[in-house]
Coordinates of C-alpha atoms and ligand atoms in Angstrom, one line a residue:
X1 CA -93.5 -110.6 2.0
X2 CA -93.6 -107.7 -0.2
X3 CA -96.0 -109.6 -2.2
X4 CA -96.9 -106.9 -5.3
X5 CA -93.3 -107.2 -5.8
X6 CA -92.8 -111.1 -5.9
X7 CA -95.9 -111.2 -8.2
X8 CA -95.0 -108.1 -10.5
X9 CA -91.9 -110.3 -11.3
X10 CA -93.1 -113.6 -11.4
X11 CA -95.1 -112.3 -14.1
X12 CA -92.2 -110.9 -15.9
X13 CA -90.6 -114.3 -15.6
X14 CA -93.5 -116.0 -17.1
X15 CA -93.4 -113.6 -20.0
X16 CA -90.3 -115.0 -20.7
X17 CA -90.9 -118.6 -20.5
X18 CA -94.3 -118.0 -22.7
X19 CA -92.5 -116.1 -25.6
X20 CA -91.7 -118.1 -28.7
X21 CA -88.7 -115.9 -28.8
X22 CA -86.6 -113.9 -26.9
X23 CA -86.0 -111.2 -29.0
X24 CA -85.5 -106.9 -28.4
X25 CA -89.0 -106.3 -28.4
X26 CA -89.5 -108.8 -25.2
X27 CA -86.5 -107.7 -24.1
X28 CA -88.1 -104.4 -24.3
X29 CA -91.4 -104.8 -22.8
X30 CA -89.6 -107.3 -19.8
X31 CA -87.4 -104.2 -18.7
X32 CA -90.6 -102.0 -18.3
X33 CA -92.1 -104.3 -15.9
X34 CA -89.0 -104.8 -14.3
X35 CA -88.4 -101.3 -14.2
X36 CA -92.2 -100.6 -12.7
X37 CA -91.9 -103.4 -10.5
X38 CA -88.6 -102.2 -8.9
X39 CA -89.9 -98.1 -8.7
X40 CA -93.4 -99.1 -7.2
X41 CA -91.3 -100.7 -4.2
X42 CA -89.7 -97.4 -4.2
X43 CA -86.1 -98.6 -5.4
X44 CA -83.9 -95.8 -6.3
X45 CA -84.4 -94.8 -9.7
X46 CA -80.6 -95.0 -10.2
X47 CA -80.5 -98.2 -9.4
X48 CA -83.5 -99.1 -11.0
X49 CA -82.1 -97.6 -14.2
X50 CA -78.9 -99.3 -13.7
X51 CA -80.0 -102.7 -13.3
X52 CA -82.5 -102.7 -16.3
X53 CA -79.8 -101.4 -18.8
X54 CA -77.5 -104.8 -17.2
X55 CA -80.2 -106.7 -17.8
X56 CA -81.0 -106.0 -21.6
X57 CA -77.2 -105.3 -22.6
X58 CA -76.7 -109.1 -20.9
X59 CA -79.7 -110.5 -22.0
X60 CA -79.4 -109.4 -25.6
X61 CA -76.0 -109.6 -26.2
X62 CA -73.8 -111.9 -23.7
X63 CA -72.9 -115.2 -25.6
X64 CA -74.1 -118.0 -24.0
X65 CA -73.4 -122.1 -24.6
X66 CA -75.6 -123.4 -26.9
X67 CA -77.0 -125.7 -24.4
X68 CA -78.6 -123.0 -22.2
X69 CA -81.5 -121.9 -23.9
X70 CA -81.8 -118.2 -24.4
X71 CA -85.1 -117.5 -21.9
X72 CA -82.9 -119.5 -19.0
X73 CA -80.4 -117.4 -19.5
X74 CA -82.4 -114.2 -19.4
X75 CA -84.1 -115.5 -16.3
X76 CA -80.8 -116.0 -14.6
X77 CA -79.6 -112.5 -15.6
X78 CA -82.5 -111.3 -13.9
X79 CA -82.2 -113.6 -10.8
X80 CA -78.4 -112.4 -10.7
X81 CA -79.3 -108.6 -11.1
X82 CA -81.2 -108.7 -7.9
X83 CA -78.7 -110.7 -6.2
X84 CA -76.2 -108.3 -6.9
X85 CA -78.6 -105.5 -5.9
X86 CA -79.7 -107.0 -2.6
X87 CA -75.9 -107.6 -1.8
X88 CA -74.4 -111.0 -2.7
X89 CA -72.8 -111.1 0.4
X90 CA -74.7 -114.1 3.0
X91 CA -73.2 -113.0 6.3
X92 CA -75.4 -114.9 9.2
X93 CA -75.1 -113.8 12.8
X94 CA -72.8 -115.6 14.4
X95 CA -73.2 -116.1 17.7
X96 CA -70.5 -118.1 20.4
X97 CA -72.4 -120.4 22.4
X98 CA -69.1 -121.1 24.6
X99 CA -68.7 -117.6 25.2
X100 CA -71.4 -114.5 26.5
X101 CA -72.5 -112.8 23.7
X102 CA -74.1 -109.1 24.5
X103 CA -76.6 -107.7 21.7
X104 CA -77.7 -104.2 21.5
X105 CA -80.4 -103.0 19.7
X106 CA -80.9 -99.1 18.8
X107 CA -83.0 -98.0 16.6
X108 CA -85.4 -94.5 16.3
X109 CA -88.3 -94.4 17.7
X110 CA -91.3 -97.0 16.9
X111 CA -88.9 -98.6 14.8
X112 CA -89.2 -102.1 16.3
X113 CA -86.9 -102.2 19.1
X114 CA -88.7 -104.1 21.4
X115 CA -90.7 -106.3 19.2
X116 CA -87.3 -107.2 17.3
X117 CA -85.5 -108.1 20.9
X118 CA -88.7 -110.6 21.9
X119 CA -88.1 -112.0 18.2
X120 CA -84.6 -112.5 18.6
X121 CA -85.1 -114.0 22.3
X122 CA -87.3 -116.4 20.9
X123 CA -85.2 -117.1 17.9
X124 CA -81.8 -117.7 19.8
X125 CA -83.7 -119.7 22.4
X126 CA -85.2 -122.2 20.1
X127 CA -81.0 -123.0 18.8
X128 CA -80.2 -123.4 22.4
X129 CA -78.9 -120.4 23.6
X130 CA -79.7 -119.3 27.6
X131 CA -81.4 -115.7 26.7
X132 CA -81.9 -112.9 29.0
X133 CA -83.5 -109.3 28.3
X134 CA -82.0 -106.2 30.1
X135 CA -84.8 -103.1 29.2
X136 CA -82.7 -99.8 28.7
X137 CA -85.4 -98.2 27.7
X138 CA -85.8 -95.7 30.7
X139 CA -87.5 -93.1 28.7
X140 CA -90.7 -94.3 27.2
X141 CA -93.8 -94.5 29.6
X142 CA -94.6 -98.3 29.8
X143 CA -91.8 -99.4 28.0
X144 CA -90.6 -102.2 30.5
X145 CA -94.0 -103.3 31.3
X146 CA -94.5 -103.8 27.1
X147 CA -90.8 -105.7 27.0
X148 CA -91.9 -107.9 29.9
X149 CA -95.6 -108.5 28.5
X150 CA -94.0 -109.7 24.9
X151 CA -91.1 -111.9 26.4
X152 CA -91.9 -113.4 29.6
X153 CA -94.3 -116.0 28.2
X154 CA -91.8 -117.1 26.1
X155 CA -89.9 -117.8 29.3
X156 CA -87.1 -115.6 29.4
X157 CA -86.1 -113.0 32.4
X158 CA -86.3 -109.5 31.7
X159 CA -84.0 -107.5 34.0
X160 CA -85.5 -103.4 34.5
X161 CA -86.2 -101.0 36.8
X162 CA -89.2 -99.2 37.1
X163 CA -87.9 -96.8 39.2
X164 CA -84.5 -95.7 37.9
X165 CA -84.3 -92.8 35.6
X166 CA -80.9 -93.7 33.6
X167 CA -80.5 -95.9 31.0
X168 CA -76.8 -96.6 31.5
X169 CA -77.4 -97.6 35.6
X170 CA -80.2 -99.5 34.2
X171 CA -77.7 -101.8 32.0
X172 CA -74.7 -101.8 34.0
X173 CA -77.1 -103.5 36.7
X174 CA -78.6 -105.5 34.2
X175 CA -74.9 -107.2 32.7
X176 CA -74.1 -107.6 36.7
X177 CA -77.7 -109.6 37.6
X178 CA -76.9 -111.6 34.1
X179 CA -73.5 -112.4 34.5
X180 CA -74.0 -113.8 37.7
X181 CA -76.0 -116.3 36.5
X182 CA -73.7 -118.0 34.6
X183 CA -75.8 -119.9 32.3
X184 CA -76.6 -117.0 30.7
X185 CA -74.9 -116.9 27.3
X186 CA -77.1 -114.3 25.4
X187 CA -78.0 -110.8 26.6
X188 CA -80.3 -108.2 24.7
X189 CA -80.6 -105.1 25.3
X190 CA -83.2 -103.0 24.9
X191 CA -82.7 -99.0 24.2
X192 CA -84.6 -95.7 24.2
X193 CA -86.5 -94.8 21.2
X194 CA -86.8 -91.1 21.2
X195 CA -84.8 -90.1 18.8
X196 CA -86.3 -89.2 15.7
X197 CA -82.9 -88.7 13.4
X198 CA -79.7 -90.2 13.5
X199 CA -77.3 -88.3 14.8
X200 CA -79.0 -88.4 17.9
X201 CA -79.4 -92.0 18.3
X202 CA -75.7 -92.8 17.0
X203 CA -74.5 -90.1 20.0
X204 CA -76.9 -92.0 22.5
X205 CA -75.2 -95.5 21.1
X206 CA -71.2 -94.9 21.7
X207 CA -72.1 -94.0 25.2
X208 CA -73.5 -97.4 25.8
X209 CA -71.7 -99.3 23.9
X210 CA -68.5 -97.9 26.2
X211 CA -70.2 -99.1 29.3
X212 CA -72.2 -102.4 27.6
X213 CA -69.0 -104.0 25.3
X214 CA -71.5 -105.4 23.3
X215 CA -70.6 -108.3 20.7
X216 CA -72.6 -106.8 18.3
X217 CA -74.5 -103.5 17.6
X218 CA -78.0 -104.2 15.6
X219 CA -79.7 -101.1 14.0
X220 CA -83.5 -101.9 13.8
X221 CA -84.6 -100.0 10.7
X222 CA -88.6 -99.7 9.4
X223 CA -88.7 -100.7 6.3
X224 CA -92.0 -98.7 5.2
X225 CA -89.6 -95.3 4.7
X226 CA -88.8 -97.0 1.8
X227 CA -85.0 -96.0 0.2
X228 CA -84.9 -93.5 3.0
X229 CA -83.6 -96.6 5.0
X230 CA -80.4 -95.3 3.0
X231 CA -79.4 -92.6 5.8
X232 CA -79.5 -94.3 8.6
X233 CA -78.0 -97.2 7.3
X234 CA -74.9 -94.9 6.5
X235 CA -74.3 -92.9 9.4
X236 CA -74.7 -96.4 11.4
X237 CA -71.9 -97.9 9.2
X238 CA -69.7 -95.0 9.8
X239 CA -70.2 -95.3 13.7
X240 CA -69.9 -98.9 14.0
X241 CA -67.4 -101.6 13.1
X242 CA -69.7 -104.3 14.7
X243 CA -73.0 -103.6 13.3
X244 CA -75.8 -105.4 11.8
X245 CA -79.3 -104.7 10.3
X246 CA -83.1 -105.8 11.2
X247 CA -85.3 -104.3 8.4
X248 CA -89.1 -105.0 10.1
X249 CA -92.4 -104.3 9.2
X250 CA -91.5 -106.0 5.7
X251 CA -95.0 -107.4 5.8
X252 CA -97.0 -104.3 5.7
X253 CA -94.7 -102.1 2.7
X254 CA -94.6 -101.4 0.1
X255 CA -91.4 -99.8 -0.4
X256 CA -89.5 -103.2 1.6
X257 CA -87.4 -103.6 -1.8
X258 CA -86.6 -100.1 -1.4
X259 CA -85.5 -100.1 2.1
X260 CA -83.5 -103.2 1.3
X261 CA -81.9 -101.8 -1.6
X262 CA -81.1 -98.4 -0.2
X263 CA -79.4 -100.3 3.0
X264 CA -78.1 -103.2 1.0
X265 CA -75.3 -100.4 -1.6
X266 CA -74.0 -99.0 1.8
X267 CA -72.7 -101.7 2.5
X268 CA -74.7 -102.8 5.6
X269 CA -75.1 -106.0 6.2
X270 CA -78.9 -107.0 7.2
X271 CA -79.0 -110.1 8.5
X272 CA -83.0 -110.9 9.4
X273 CA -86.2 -109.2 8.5
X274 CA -89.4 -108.8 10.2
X275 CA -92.5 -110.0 8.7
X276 CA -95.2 -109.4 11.6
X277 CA -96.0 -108.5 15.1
X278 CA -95.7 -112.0 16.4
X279 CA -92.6 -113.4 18.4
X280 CA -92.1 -116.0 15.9
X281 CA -92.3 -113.0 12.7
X282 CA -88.1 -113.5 12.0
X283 CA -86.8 -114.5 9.1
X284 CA -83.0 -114.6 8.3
X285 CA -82.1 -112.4 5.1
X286 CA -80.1 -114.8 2.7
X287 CA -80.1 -112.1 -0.3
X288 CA -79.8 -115.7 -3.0
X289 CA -83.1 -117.3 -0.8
X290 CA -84.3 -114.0 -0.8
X291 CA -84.2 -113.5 -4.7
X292 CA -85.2 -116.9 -5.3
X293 CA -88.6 -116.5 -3.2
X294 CA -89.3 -112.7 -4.9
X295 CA -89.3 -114.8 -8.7
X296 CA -91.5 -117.3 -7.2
X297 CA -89.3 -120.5 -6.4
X298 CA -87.2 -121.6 -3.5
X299 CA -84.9 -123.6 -5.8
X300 CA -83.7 -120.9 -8.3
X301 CA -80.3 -121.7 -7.3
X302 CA -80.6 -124.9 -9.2
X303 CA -81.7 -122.7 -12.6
X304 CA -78.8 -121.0 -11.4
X305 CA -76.2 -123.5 -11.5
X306 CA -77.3 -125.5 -14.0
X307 CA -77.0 -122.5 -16.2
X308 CA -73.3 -122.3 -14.6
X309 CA -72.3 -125.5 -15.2
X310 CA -73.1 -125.2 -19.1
X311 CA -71.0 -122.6 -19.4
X312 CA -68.1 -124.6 -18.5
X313 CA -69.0 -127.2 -21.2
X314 CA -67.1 -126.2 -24.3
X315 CA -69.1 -126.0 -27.8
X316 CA -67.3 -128.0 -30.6
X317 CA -65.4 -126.1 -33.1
X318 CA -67.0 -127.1 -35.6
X319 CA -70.3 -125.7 -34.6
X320 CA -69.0 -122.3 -33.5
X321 CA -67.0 -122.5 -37.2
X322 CA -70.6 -123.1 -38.7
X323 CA -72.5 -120.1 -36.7
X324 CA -69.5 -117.4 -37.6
X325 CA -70.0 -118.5 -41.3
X326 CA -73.6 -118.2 -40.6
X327 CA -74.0 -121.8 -42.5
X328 CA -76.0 -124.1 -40.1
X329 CA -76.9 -127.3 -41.2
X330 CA -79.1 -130.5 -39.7
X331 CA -75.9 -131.8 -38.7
X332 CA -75.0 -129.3 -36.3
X333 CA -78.2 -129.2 -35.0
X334 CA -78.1 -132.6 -34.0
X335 CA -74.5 -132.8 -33.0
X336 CA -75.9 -129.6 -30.6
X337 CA -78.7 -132.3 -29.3
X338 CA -76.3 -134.9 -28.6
X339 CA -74.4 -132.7 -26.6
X340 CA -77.3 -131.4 -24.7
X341 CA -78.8 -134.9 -24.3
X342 CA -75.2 -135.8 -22.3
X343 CA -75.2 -132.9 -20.2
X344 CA -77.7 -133.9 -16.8
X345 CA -78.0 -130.0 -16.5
X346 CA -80.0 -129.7 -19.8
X347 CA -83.0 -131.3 -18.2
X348 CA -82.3 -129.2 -14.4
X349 CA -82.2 -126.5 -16.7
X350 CA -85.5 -127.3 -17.7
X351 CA -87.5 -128.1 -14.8
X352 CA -86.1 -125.7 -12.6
X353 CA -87.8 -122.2 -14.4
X354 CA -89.3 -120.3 -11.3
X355 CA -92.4 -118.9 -11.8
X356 CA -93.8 -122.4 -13.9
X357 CA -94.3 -124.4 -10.3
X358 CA -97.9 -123.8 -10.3
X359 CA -98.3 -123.7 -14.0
X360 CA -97.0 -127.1 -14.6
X361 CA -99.2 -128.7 -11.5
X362 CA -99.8 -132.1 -13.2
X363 CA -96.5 -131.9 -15.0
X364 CA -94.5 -133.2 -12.3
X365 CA -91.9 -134.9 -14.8
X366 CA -91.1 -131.8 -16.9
X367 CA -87.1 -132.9 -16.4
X368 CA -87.9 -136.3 -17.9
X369 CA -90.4 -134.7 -20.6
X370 CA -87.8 -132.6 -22.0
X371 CA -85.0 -135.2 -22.0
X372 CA -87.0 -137.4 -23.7
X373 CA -88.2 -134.2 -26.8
X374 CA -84.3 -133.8 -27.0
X375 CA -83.9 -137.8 -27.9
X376 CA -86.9 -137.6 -30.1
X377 CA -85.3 -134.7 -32.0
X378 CA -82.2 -136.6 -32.4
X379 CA -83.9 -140.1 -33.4
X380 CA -85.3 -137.6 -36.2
X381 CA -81.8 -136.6 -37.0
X382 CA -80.8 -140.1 -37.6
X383 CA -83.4 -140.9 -39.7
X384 CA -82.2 -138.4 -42.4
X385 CA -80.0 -139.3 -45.4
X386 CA -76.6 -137.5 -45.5
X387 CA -77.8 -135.2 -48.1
X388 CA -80.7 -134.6 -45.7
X389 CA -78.2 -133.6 -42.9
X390 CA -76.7 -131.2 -45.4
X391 CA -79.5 -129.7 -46.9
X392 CA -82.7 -129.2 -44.6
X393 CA -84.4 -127.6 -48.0
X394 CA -85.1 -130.8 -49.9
X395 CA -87.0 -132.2 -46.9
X396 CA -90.6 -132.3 -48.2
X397 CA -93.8 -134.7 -48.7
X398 CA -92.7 -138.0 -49.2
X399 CA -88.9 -137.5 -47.0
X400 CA -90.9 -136.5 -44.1
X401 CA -93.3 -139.6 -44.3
X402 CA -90.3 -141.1 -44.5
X403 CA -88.0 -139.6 -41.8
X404 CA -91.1 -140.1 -39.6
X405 CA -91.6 -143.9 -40.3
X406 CA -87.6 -144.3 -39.7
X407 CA -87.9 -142.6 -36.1
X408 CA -90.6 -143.7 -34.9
X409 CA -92.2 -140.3 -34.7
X410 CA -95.2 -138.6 -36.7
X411 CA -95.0 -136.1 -39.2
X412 CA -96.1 -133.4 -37.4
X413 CA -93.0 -133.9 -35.2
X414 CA -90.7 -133.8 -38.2
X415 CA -92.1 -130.7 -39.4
X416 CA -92.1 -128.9 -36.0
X417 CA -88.4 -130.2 -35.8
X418 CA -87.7 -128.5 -39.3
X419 CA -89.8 -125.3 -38.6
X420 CA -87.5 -125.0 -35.3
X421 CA -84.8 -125.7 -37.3
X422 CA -85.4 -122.6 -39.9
X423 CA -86.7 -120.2 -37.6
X424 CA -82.8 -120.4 -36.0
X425 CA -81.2 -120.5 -39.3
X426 CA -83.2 -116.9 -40.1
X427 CA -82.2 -115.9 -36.2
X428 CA -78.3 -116.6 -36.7
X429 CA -78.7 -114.5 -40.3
X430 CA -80.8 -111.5 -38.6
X431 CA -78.2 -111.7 -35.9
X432 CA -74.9 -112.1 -38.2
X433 CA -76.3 -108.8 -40.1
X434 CA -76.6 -107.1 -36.4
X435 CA -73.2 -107.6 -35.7
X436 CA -71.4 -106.8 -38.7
X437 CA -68.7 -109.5 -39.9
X438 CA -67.6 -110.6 -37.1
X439 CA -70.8 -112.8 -36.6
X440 CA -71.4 -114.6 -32.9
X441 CA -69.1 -116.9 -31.9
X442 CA -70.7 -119.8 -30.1
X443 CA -73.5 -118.2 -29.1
X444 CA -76.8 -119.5 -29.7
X445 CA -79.2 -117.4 -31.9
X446 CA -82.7 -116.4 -29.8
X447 CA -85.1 -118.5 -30.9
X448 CA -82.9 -121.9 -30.4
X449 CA -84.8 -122.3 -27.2
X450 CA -87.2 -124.0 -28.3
X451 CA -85.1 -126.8 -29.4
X452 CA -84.2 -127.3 -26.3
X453 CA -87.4 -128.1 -25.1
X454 CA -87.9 -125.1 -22.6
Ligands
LIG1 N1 -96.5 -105.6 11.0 C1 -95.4 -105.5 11.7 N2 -95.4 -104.7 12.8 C2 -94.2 -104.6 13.5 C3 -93.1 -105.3 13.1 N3 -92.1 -105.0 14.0 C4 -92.7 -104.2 14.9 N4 -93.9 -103.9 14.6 C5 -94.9 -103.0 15.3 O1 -94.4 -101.7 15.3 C6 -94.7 -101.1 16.5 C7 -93.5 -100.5 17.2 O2 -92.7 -101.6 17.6 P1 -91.8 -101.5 18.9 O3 -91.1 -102.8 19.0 O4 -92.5 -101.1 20.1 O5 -90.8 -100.4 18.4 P2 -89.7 -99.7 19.3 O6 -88.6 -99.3 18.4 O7 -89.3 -100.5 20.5 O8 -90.5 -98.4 19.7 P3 -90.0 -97.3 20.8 O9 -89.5 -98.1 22.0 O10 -91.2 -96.5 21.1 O11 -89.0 -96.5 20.2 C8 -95.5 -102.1 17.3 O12 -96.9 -101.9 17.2 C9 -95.1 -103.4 16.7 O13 -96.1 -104.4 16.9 C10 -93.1 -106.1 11.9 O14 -92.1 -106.8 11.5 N5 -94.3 -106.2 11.3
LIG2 MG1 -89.3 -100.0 22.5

């Protein structure tokens, strides 16, 4: 599924968990990629533009807890920029077993009709429901005798009639043989393909629909035409009340992102997708899911909400006092790790970075790994004197051999610890000259990620 996509971005994302710091100039160079990874699966540029300028405004400039490292958050900007771009909406198909439920399927020609009703048979079998195929498709040469070749194996009936020239006799008989049976709770219907615009094809649909009463009206659209999807989406939301989307051939495009896009800011709601030739080629379009397999991990909702649930854990006031006077001291810092070290997100946070999965093979326990660098940083913390806490610069030589004895760690640690340390303290200055006066409130500097262990 639209792999150059999914790995154009999952590089992106690794860029931003290999930086030391997230700072313009990544910034920078991560909205190129994004921007070339969204235009090469023909996204409009619009929207392409749109989304990169939310992305570097938020990444660079929203204030964030201090527990939530700086890279997290940019990752989740990202994750909820294409969200929001693919529709947040998650509106699944929702089908009455209790009652009969009538699908038709319209769709221009060579769109996926057919393929997409054998799909959907096979699909709505599998969750119990009694399926049966009625093929409306009195146009096309062959057109039964390719419905009947792809679905009857499965098991299903398919109701046609080779002889009979209209399409609307053809389904009227079809509902009658159908409802009869009365086990049948689930009839498709197939349509003619020969239209090759949509006015056409949304004329040809109102007259069946009067005669069919379907439950629901699905639009089969080929994703290969890219952001072009965005016309027939339109004219298809204006006829219908009642309509959903199949996007197919998502496996062989390029341009799937841009179908989905274009289809997605109508307003249309797409609920599956495609992905093959085979009956079992369905996949239901979750735009989160979606998103979440595009960066490279099923379970970036838990980056996600981790991220969320920091920012409902208030900063002390005495830190945010320190970072608008631009004076941060030891003490703060390990006030901040306490904090973080009480907070079961900091180490979800961690562990859940798409993109790092296959990276960190071997590395199974990266939540416990960077709970227990937060503790080591703190047992560090508590090693110092007072006038350590308060004044980071005296920490030299024989106070670090020290500090190191007291907590159990080395040296090295203590001085990667302090180097952390000053590299924020010059961050929060660069950043307080940036903004003027006012200085940050509460936000945490770039660069204070990698106190955080990610
Ligand atoms: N790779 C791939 N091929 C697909 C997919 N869906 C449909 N196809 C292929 O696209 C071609 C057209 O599919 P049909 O289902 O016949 O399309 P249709 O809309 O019924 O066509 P008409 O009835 O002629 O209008 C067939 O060769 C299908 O195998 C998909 O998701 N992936
Ligand atoms: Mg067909």
């Amino acid at each position: 599924m639209l792999e150059s996509l999914s790995s154009s971005l999952r590089k992106t994302i690794l860029k931003v968990r290999g930086a030391p710091i997230v700072d313009e100039k990544l910034i920078n160079e991560l909205i190129q990629d994004l921007e070339n990874a969204l235009l090469g699966t023909d996204v409009n540029l619009d929207l392409v533009l749109d989304i990169s300028q939310k992305v570097k405004k938020r990444a660079l400039q929203d204030q964030i807890p201090m527990a939530v490292s700086r890279k997290n958050y940019t990752i989740k900007v990202i994750y909820d920029e294409l969200t929001d771009l693919l529709g947040k909406r998650y509106a699944p198909l929702r089908l009455n077993p209790n009652e009969l439920n009538i699908l038709m399927f319209i769709g221009i020609q060579g769109s996926g009709k057919t393929t997409s009703i054998g799909k959907f048979a096979n699909y709505y079998q599998k969750r119990g429901f009694k399926v049966g195929v009625i093929g409306g498709d009195t146009f096309r040469p062959g057109a039964l005798a390719q419905l009947k070749q792809y679905i009857e194996p499965i098991g299903i009936e398919v109701y046609g009639e080779e002889k009979e020239k209209k399409a609307i006799n053809v389904i009227k008989n079809g509902l009658k043989h159908f409802k009869e049976k009365k086990s049948i709770n689930l009839i498709l219907i197939d349509t003619t393909g020969r239209h090759k615009e949509e006015k056409a094809l949304i004329k040809e649909m109102e007259e069946i629909a009067k005669t069919a009463k379907p439950t629901e009206i699905i639009l089969i659209i080929d994703a290969s035409i890219g952001q072009q999807a965005q016309a027939q989406a339109d004219a298809f939301n204006r006829a219908t009340p009642i309509g959903s989307i199949i996007l197919t051939k998502m496996d062989g495009s390029a341009k799937g992102g841009g179908a989905l896009s274009a289809v997605a800011i109508t307003g249309g709601v797409i609920r599956f997708y495609g992905e093959g030739e085979k009956i079992q080629d369905l996949v239901e379009f979750n735009p989160t899911r979606f998103v979440g397999s595009l960066l490279g991990m099923g379970d970036i909702e838990g980056l996600v909400e981790s991220v969320n649930e920091a920012f409902g854990v208030e900063d002390t006031a005495e830190l945010r006092d320190a970072f608008k006077k631009g004076k941060l001291t030891l003490r703060h810092f390990k006030t901040q790790m306490e904090t973080a070290n009480k907070q079961s997100s900091l180490g979800k946070i961690v562990s859940k970075i798409p993109g790092v999965g296959g990276l960190m093979a071997g590395h199974t326990d990266l939540e416990a790994e960077s709970k227990e660098s937060v503790k080591r940083f703190i047992a560090i913390c508590s090693a110092m004197t007072d006038e350590e806490l308060d004044n980071a610069r005296i920490i030299k030589g024989s106070r670090i051999q020290r500090i190191a004895r007291g907590s159990g760690t080395s040296p090295q640690e203590v001085k990667l610890l302090l180097q952390q340390f000053n590299q924020m303290s010059k961050q929060l200055k660069v950043m307080r000259k940036m903004r003027g006066r006012r200085g940050p409130q509460g936000g945490l500097p770039p660069g204070m990620e990698g106190l955080l262990g990610g």
